[in-house]
């Protein structure tokens, strides 16, 4: 009996030591995992790059998203000299122009005057005469519309009759052309500026359902084949805008320009350039460096892979000066980003 008890104690002691060793090992691994941290450091570098003045077609557009709705709804009346037999449709049904809506006892039908969706109806019992209180309420599914919100600063550029391009999220690889049919005369005020609502109507090709989501774009202004430069090439000196032109001898000159409309990439040049110049613009490169650091006593770290992404900016501060400046051109360094409005 004593031998069995001793063996049992030995087994318990050994199991305890094994359990403690496992706990210590797991704790050590967790601590190592927490100590090794991944860090991402970002920095940016700037440099001047040369580019050619080009011709572009620049559009200033207004884009909005919204819900597609019916352009009209009405209640279709039933012939009061006829007796109702049966409904051919249910609420919520989509019905094409010419299809039957209900049947009269004389074998004739009330048909859909256009593509529509049945919203609701009120009909007598089968075999009873139709009255003026009976109806089928429908929504027009052939001509659709959506709303466009226009800021007060752009309302003067929007007119009834202007075209709009509609993209329906559920219909791939196709766009629709609509027309602005109405612009509200009363706006909605907010501290950031008043907005006005415009209605855009367009025709359904059978692929669109009322209630779908879509986006629409209206071209407010357009400059075709105009002299243009990248937005980041435009610099300012007070209220004066200029670009840095590279002359034939390699020197540079600040040339005053007058700008027109712009998009996300280019700005129209109304005067100051003839379209054949080479100019300088600022290129900003953002560098993301991933590194791994350890809190262990050995110190040090391990640098991971570096990934770069490029973009363009519009501030020449801190860049080395280069070339001459024309006497009649704006003085001073190359400061100031191009203003957003252009």
Short mmCIF file of C-alpha atoms in Angstrom, two decimals:
data_model
loop_
_atom_site.label_atom_id
_atom_site.label_comp_id
_atom_site.label_asym_id
_atom_site.label_seq_id
_atom_site.Cartn_x
_atom_site.Cartn_y
_atom_site.Cartn_z
CA UNK A 1 0.00 0.00 0.00
CA UNK A 2 2.85 2.40 0.85
CA UNK A 3 4.50 1.72 -2.54
CA UNK A 4 1.25 2.53 -4.39
CA UNK A 5 0.83 5.77 -2.41
CA UNK A 6 4.42 6.82 -3.15
CA UNK A 7 3.99 6.13 -6.87
CA UNK A 8 0.79 8.16 -6.91
CA UNK A 9 2.57 11.10 -5.24
CA UNK A 10 5.39 10.93 -7.79
CA UNK A 11 2.90 11.03 -10.69
CA UNK A 12 1.14 14.04 -9.19
CA UNK A 13 4.45 15.87 -8.66
CA UNK A 14 5.61 15.16 -12.22
CA UNK A 15 2.28 16.32 -13.71
CA UNK A 16 2.47 19.51 -11.67
CA UNK A 17 5.97 20.28 -12.93
CA UNK A 18 4.85 19.64 -16.55
CA UNK A 19 1.84 21.94 -16.15
CA UNK A 20 3.97 24.72 -14.64
CA UNK A 21 6.49 24.40 -17.46
CA UNK A 22 3.73 24.66 -20.08
CA UNK A 23 2.27 27.78 -18.42
CA UNK A 24 5.70 29.44 -18.29
CA UNK A 25 6.37 28.62 -21.96
CA UNK A 26 3.00 30.00 -23.10
CA UNK A 27 3.49 33.18 -21.06
CA UNK A 28 6.93 33.65 -22.60
CA UNK A 29 5.59 33.27 -26.15
CA UNK A 30 2.76 35.76 -25.49
CA UNK A 31 5.25 38.27 -24.09
CA UNK A 32 7.49 37.89 -27.16
CA UNK A 33 4.48 38.41 -29.45
CA UNK A 34 3.48 41.62 -27.66
CA UNK A 35 7.03 42.90 -27.60
CA UNK A 36 7.47 42.67 -31.36
CA UNK A 37 5.39 45.52 -32.77
CA UNK A 38 4.84 46.50 -36.36
CA UNK A 39 5.15 50.21 -37.01
CA UNK A 40 4.46 52.16 -40.17
CA UNK A 41 6.25 55.46 -40.61
CA UNK A 42 5.18 57.80 -43.36
CA UNK A 43 7.19 60.57 -44.87
CA UNK A 44 7.02 62.60 -48.04
CA UNK A 45 9.53 63.95 -50.48
CA UNK A 46 9.03 66.75 -52.97
CA UNK A 47 10.71 67.47 -56.23
CA UNK A 48 10.26 69.62 -59.30
CA UNK A 49 9.40 67.77 -62.48
CA UNK A 50 9.00 69.04 -66.00
CA UNK A 51 5.85 68.59 -68.06
CA UNK A 52 4.47 69.93 -71.30
CA UNK A 53 1.59 72.36 -71.61
CA UNK A 54 -1.20 70.48 -73.39
CA UNK A 55 -4.66 70.87 -74.83
CA UNK A 56 -7.53 69.31 -72.95
CA UNK A 57 -11.30 69.18 -72.93
CA UNK A 58 -12.25 70.28 -69.43
CA UNK A 59 -15.70 69.87 -67.97
CA UNK A 60 -17.02 71.35 -64.77
CA UNK A 61 -19.70 68.93 -63.61
CA UNK A 62 -22.24 68.50 -60.86
CA UNK A 63 -22.92 64.96 -59.64
CA UNK A 64 -25.46 63.66 -57.15
CA UNK A 65 -26.91 60.33 -56.08
CA UNK A 66 -30.49 59.52 -55.22
CA UNK A 67 -33.54 57.33 -55.56
CA UNK A 68 -35.32 56.70 -58.83
CA UNK A 69 -39.00 57.62 -58.60
CA UNK A 70 -42.00 57.64 -60.86
CA UNK A 71 -42.59 60.82 -62.83
CA UNK A 72 -46.33 60.63 -62.20
CA UNK A 73 -49.06 58.62 -60.62
CA UNK A 74 -52.78 58.58 -61.26
CA UNK A 75 -55.99 56.74 -60.50
CA UNK A 76 -57.48 55.02 -63.52
CA UNK A 77 -61.26 55.16 -63.45
CA UNK A 78 -63.52 52.27 -64.37
CA UNK A 79 -66.30 52.53 -66.95
CA UNK A 80 -69.43 53.17 -64.89
CA UNK A 81 -71.74 51.51 -67.44
CA UNK A 82 -69.99 48.16 -67.15
CA UNK A 83 -70.06 45.37 -64.59
CA UNK A 84 -66.84 44.20 -62.92
CA UNK A 85 -65.78 40.60 -63.40
CA UNK A 86 -62.24 40.00 -62.07
CA UNK A 87 -58.82 41.61 -61.53
CA UNK A 88 -56.03 40.52 -63.85
CA UNK A 89 -53.24 41.96 -61.67
CA UNK A 90 -52.30 42.36 -58.03
CA UNK A 91 -50.89 45.29 -56.06
CA UNK A 92 -47.20 45.75 -56.79
CA UNK A 93 -47.34 44.12 -60.22
CA UNK A 94 -45.41 45.64 -63.12
CA UNK A 95 -47.61 45.89 -66.20
CA UNK A 96 -46.58 46.73 -69.74
CA UNK A 97 -48.49 49.12 -71.95
CA UNK A 98 -51.53 47.38 -73.47
CA UNK A 99 -51.67 44.51 -70.97
CA UNK A 100 -54.92 43.75 -69.17
CA UNK A 101 -55.63 45.25 -65.74
CA UNK A 102 -59.18 44.00 -65.11
CA UNK A 103 -61.98 42.21 -66.92
CA UNK A 104 -65.62 43.31 -67.29
CA UNK A 105 -68.51 40.88 -67.46
CA UNK A 106 -69.07 41.67 -71.17
CA UNK A 107 -65.65 40.20 -71.97
CA UNK A 108 -63.84 43.52 -72.48
CA UNK A 109 -60.78 44.67 -70.49
CA UNK A 110 -59.30 47.78 -68.96
CA UNK A 111 -55.73 47.88 -70.27
CA UNK A 112 -52.59 49.72 -69.13
CA UNK A 113 -52.21 53.07 -70.97
CA UNK A 114 -48.41 52.89 -70.46
CA UNK A 115 -45.85 50.81 -68.58
CA UNK A 116 -46.86 51.04 -64.94
CA UNK A 117 -46.81 49.56 -61.47
CA UNK A 118 -50.10 48.82 -59.72
CA UNK A 119 -50.11 50.64 -56.39
CA UNK A 120 -53.62 49.90 -55.10
CA UNK A 121 -57.19 49.47 -56.31
CA UNK A 122 -60.82 49.64 -55.24
CA UNK A 123 -63.26 47.55 -57.24
CA UNK A 124 -66.84 46.29 -56.63
CA UNK A 125 -67.68 42.69 -56.00
CA UNK A 126 -67.74 40.46 -59.04
CA UNK A 127 -70.90 40.98 -61.08
CA UNK A 128 -71.60 44.45 -59.63
CA UNK A 129 -71.69 47.64 -61.66
CA UNK A 130 -68.66 49.91 -61.50
CA UNK A 131 -69.05 53.31 -59.87
CA UNK A 132 -67.09 56.57 -59.80
CA UNK A 133 -65.58 55.55 -56.47
CA UNK A 134 -63.82 52.56 -58.05
CA UNK A 135 -60.28 52.99 -59.34
CA UNK A 136 -56.87 51.45 -59.98
CA UNK A 137 -54.04 53.64 -58.66
CA UNK A 138 -50.86 53.26 -60.71
CA UNK A 139 -47.34 54.69 -60.94
CA UNK A 140 -45.82 55.53 -64.30
CA UNK A 141 -42.88 53.16 -64.89
CA UNK A 142 -42.05 54.40 -68.38
CA UNK A 143 -40.96 57.94 -67.53
CA UNK A 144 -38.87 58.12 -64.35
CA UNK A 145 -37.16 60.91 -62.45
CA UNK A 146 -34.67 61.68 -59.74
CA UNK A 147 -33.69 64.79 -57.79
CA UNK A 148 -30.48 66.77 -58.03
CA UNK A 149 -29.37 69.11 -55.23
CA UNK A 150 -27.70 72.30 -56.50
CA UNK A 151 -25.67 74.68 -54.39
CA UNK A 152 -26.65 78.33 -54.58
CA UNK A 153 -23.21 79.21 -55.98
CA UNK A 154 -23.92 77.02 -59.04
CA UNK A 155 -27.65 77.53 -59.52
CA UNK A 156 -27.07 80.17 -62.22
CA UNK A 157 -25.28 77.54 -64.33
CA UNK A 158 -28.23 75.13 -64.34
CA UNK A 159 -31.15 75.61 -66.71
CA UNK A 160 -34.29 73.66 -67.52
CA UNK A 161 -33.72 71.62 -70.67
CA UNK A 162 -30.09 70.75 -69.86
CA UNK A 163 -29.10 67.14 -70.38
CA UNK A 164 -27.95 64.86 -67.59
CA UNK A 165 -26.22 61.48 -67.66
CA UNK A 166 -27.75 58.87 -65.33
CA UNK A 167 -26.00 55.73 -64.12
CA UNK A 168 -28.22 53.13 -62.44
CA UNK A 169 -26.31 51.06 -59.90
CA UNK A 170 -28.20 47.86 -60.73
CA UNK A 171 -27.78 48.21 -64.53
CA UNK A 172 -24.20 47.52 -65.59
CA UNK A 173 -22.38 48.98 -68.59
CA UNK A 174 -25.13 51.39 -69.54
CA UNK A 175 -25.96 55.05 -69.04
CA UNK A 176 -29.21 56.93 -69.62
CA UNK A 177 -29.72 60.46 -70.86
CA UNK A 178 -32.19 62.61 -68.98
CA UNK A 179 -33.38 66.20 -69.08
CA UNK A 180 -33.78 68.77 -66.33
CA UNK A 181 -37.50 69.51 -66.36
CA UNK A 182 -37.89 71.65 -63.24
CA UNK A 183 -35.78 73.75 -60.86
CA UNK A 184 -37.32 74.77 -57.55
CA UNK A 185 -37.62 78.51 -57.04
CA UNK A 186 -37.40 78.18 -53.25
CA UNK A 187 -34.22 76.80 -51.75
CA UNK A 188 -33.39 75.04 -48.50
CA UNK A 189 -31.29 77.16 -46.17
CA UNK A 190 -28.35 75.94 -44.11
CA UNK A 191 -25.39 77.67 -42.48
CA UNK A 192 -23.09 76.22 -45.15
CA UNK A 193 -25.21 77.64 -47.97
CA UNK A 194 -28.63 77.21 -49.51
CA UNK A 195 -29.44 74.42 -51.96
CA UNK A 196 -32.06 74.10 -54.67
CA UNK A 197 -33.66 70.94 -55.99
CA UNK A 198 -33.87 70.09 -59.69
CA UNK A 199 -35.91 67.30 -61.26
CA UNK A 200 -34.37 65.13 -63.98
CA UNK A 201 -36.63 62.95 -66.12
CA UNK A 202 -35.54 60.02 -68.29
CA UNK A 203 -37.07 57.06 -70.09
CA UNK A 204 -37.04 53.50 -68.77
CA UNK A 205 -35.83 50.81 -71.16
CA UNK A 206 -37.46 48.11 -69.07
CA UNK A 207 -34.42 47.36 -66.91
CA UNK A 208 -35.09 49.91 -64.19
CA UNK A 209 -37.43 49.51 -61.25
CA UNK A 210 -38.91 52.32 -59.23
CA UNK A 211 -36.92 52.71 -56.01
CA UNK A 212 -33.54 51.75 -57.44
CA UNK A 213 -30.53 53.95 -56.67
CA UNK A 214 -28.67 55.96 -59.28
CA UNK A 215 -26.26 58.85 -59.80
CA UNK A 216 -26.62 61.68 -62.27
CA UNK A 217 -24.09 64.11 -63.72
CA UNK A 218 -24.79 67.50 -65.27
CA UNK A 219 -22.14 69.37 -67.26
CA UNK A 220 -22.17 72.95 -65.95
CA UNK A 221 -19.35 74.33 -68.13
CA UNK A 222 -17.10 72.91 -70.81
CA UNK A 223 -13.94 74.09 -72.53
CA UNK A 224 -13.03 72.06 -75.62
CA UNK A 225 -9.43 71.71 -76.84
CA UNK A 226 -8.25 74.46 -74.52
CA UNK A 227 -4.70 75.17 -73.33
CA UNK A 228 -4.37 73.51 -69.94
CA UNK A 229 -1.83 72.70 -67.25
CA UNK A 230 -1.94 70.38 -64.25
CA UNK A 231 -3.52 72.06 -61.24
CA UNK A 232 -0.31 71.55 -59.24
CA UNK A 233 1.58 73.69 -61.77
CA UNK A 234 -0.38 76.82 -60.82
CA UNK A 235 1.35 78.95 -58.18
CA UNK A 236 0.27 82.18 -56.52
CA UNK A 237 1.97 85.36 -55.42
CA UNK A 238 -0.68 87.35 -53.64
CA UNK A 239 -3.59 87.53 -56.06
CA UNK A 240 -1.39 86.76 -59.07
CA UNK A 241 -1.30 83.27 -60.56
CA UNK A 242 1.74 82.05 -62.45
CA UNK A 243 3.52 78.99 -63.78
CA UNK A 244 7.23 78.24 -63.97
CA UNK A 245 8.25 78.06 -67.63
CA UNK A 246 11.49 76.38 -68.68
CA UNK A 247 13.22 78.48 -71.34
CA UNK A 248 15.33 77.13 -74.21
CA UNK A 249 18.56 77.74 -72.28
CA UNK A 250 17.30 75.72 -69.32
CA UNK A 251 16.61 78.70 -67.09
CA UNK A 252 13.16 79.22 -65.62
CA UNK A 253 10.81 82.16 -65.61
CA UNK A 254 7.63 82.88 -63.68
CA UNK A 255 4.92 83.60 -66.25
CA UNK A 256 1.66 85.20 -65.14
CA UNK A 257 -1.45 83.36 -66.35
CA UNK A 258 -5.21 83.81 -66.30
CA UNK A 259 -7.14 80.66 -65.50
CA UNK A 260 -10.59 79.44 -66.44
CA UNK A 261 -12.54 76.37 -65.41
CA UNK A 262 -10.92 73.30 -63.89
CA UNK A 263 -11.59 69.66 -63.12
CA UNK A 264 -9.84 67.34 -60.68
CA UNK A 265 -6.62 67.28 -62.73
CA UNK A 266 -6.31 70.23 -65.10
CA UNK A 267 -7.07 73.94 -65.21
CA UNK A 268 -7.81 75.98 -68.31
CA UNK A 269 -5.34 78.71 -69.27
CA UNK A 270 -7.07 81.74 -70.79
CA UNK A 271 -3.95 83.83 -71.31
CA UNK A 272 -0.20 83.76 -70.67
CA UNK A 273 0.74 80.54 -72.49
CA UNK A 274 0.57 79.53 -76.14
CA UNK A 275 0.49 75.76 -75.53
CA UNK A 276 4.03 74.90 -76.61
CA UNK A 277 5.86 75.56 -73.34
CA UNK A 278 7.63 73.21 -70.98
CA UNK A 279 6.76 74.00 -67.38
CA UNK A 280 7.72 72.81 -63.94
CA UNK A 281 5.32 71.40 -61.40
CA UNK A 282 5.69 70.02 -57.92
CA UNK A 283 5.49 66.29 -57.36
CA UNK A 284 5.00 64.99 -53.85
CA UNK A 285 5.85 61.37 -53.14
CA UNK A 286 4.60 59.77 -49.96
CA UNK A 287 6.75 56.97 -48.56
CA UNK A 288 5.34 54.36 -46.22
CA UNK A 289 8.04 52.38 -44.37
CA UNK A 290 7.04 49.37 -42.34
CA UNK A 291 9.34 48.36 -39.48
CA UNK A 292 9.31 45.85 -36.65
CA UNK A 293 10.62 46.79 -33.21
CA UNK A 294 11.34 44.62 -30.20
CA UNK A 295 11.24 45.61 -26.56
CA UNK A 296 13.77 42.92 -25.66
CA UNK A 297 17.16 43.84 -24.15
CA UNK A 298 18.92 43.04 -27.43
CA UNK A 299 17.42 46.23 -28.89
CA UNK A 300 17.60 46.91 -32.59
CA UNK A 301 14.86 46.33 -35.07
CA UNK A 302 14.05 44.97 -38.45
CA UNK A 303 12.99 47.09 -41.36
CA UNK A 304 10.32 45.63 -43.57
CA UNK A 305 9.43 46.28 -47.19
CA UNK A 306 8.86 49.87 -48.32
CA UNK A 307 5.84 50.77 -50.40
CA UNK A 308 5.59 54.06 -52.26
CA UNK A 309 2.65 55.97 -53.60
CA UNK A 310 2.85 59.13 -55.64
CA UNK A 311 0.73 62.22 -55.83
CA UNK A 312 1.03 65.80 -56.95
CA UNK A 313 1.00 68.89 -54.85
CA UNK A 314 1.09 72.58 -55.43
CA UNK A 315 3.51 74.15 -52.97
CA UNK A 316 7.05 75.03 -53.95
CA UNK A 317 8.22 76.16 -50.51
CA UNK A 318 11.56 74.71 -49.47
CA UNK A 319 12.52 73.73 -53.01
CA UNK A 320 15.87 74.92 -54.39
CA UNK A 321 15.59 78.00 -56.53
CA UNK A 322 16.41 77.61 -60.15
CA UNK A 323 16.90 79.84 -63.15
CA UNK A 324 16.10 83.44 -63.69
CA UNK A 325 12.89 85.32 -63.19
CA UNK A 326 11.60 87.81 -65.71
CA UNK A 327 11.73 91.43 -64.59
CA UNK A 328 8.04 91.96 -65.19
CA UNK A 329 7.07 88.72 -63.54
CA UNK A 330 5.95 88.38 -59.93
CA UNK A 331 8.82 88.40 -57.50
CA UNK A 332 9.40 86.23 -54.47
CA UNK A 333 9.83 82.55 -53.90
CA UNK A 334 7.68 79.81 -55.27
CA UNK A 335 5.08 79.79 -52.58
CA UNK A 336 1.43 78.98 -52.31
CA UNK A 337 -0.66 76.12 -53.53
CA UNK A 338 -3.05 76.62 -56.37
CA UNK A 339 -6.40 77.78 -55.06
CA UNK A 340 -9.21 75.32 -55.24
CA UNK A 341 -11.52 77.52 -57.26
CA UNK A 342 -9.02 78.35 -60.00
#
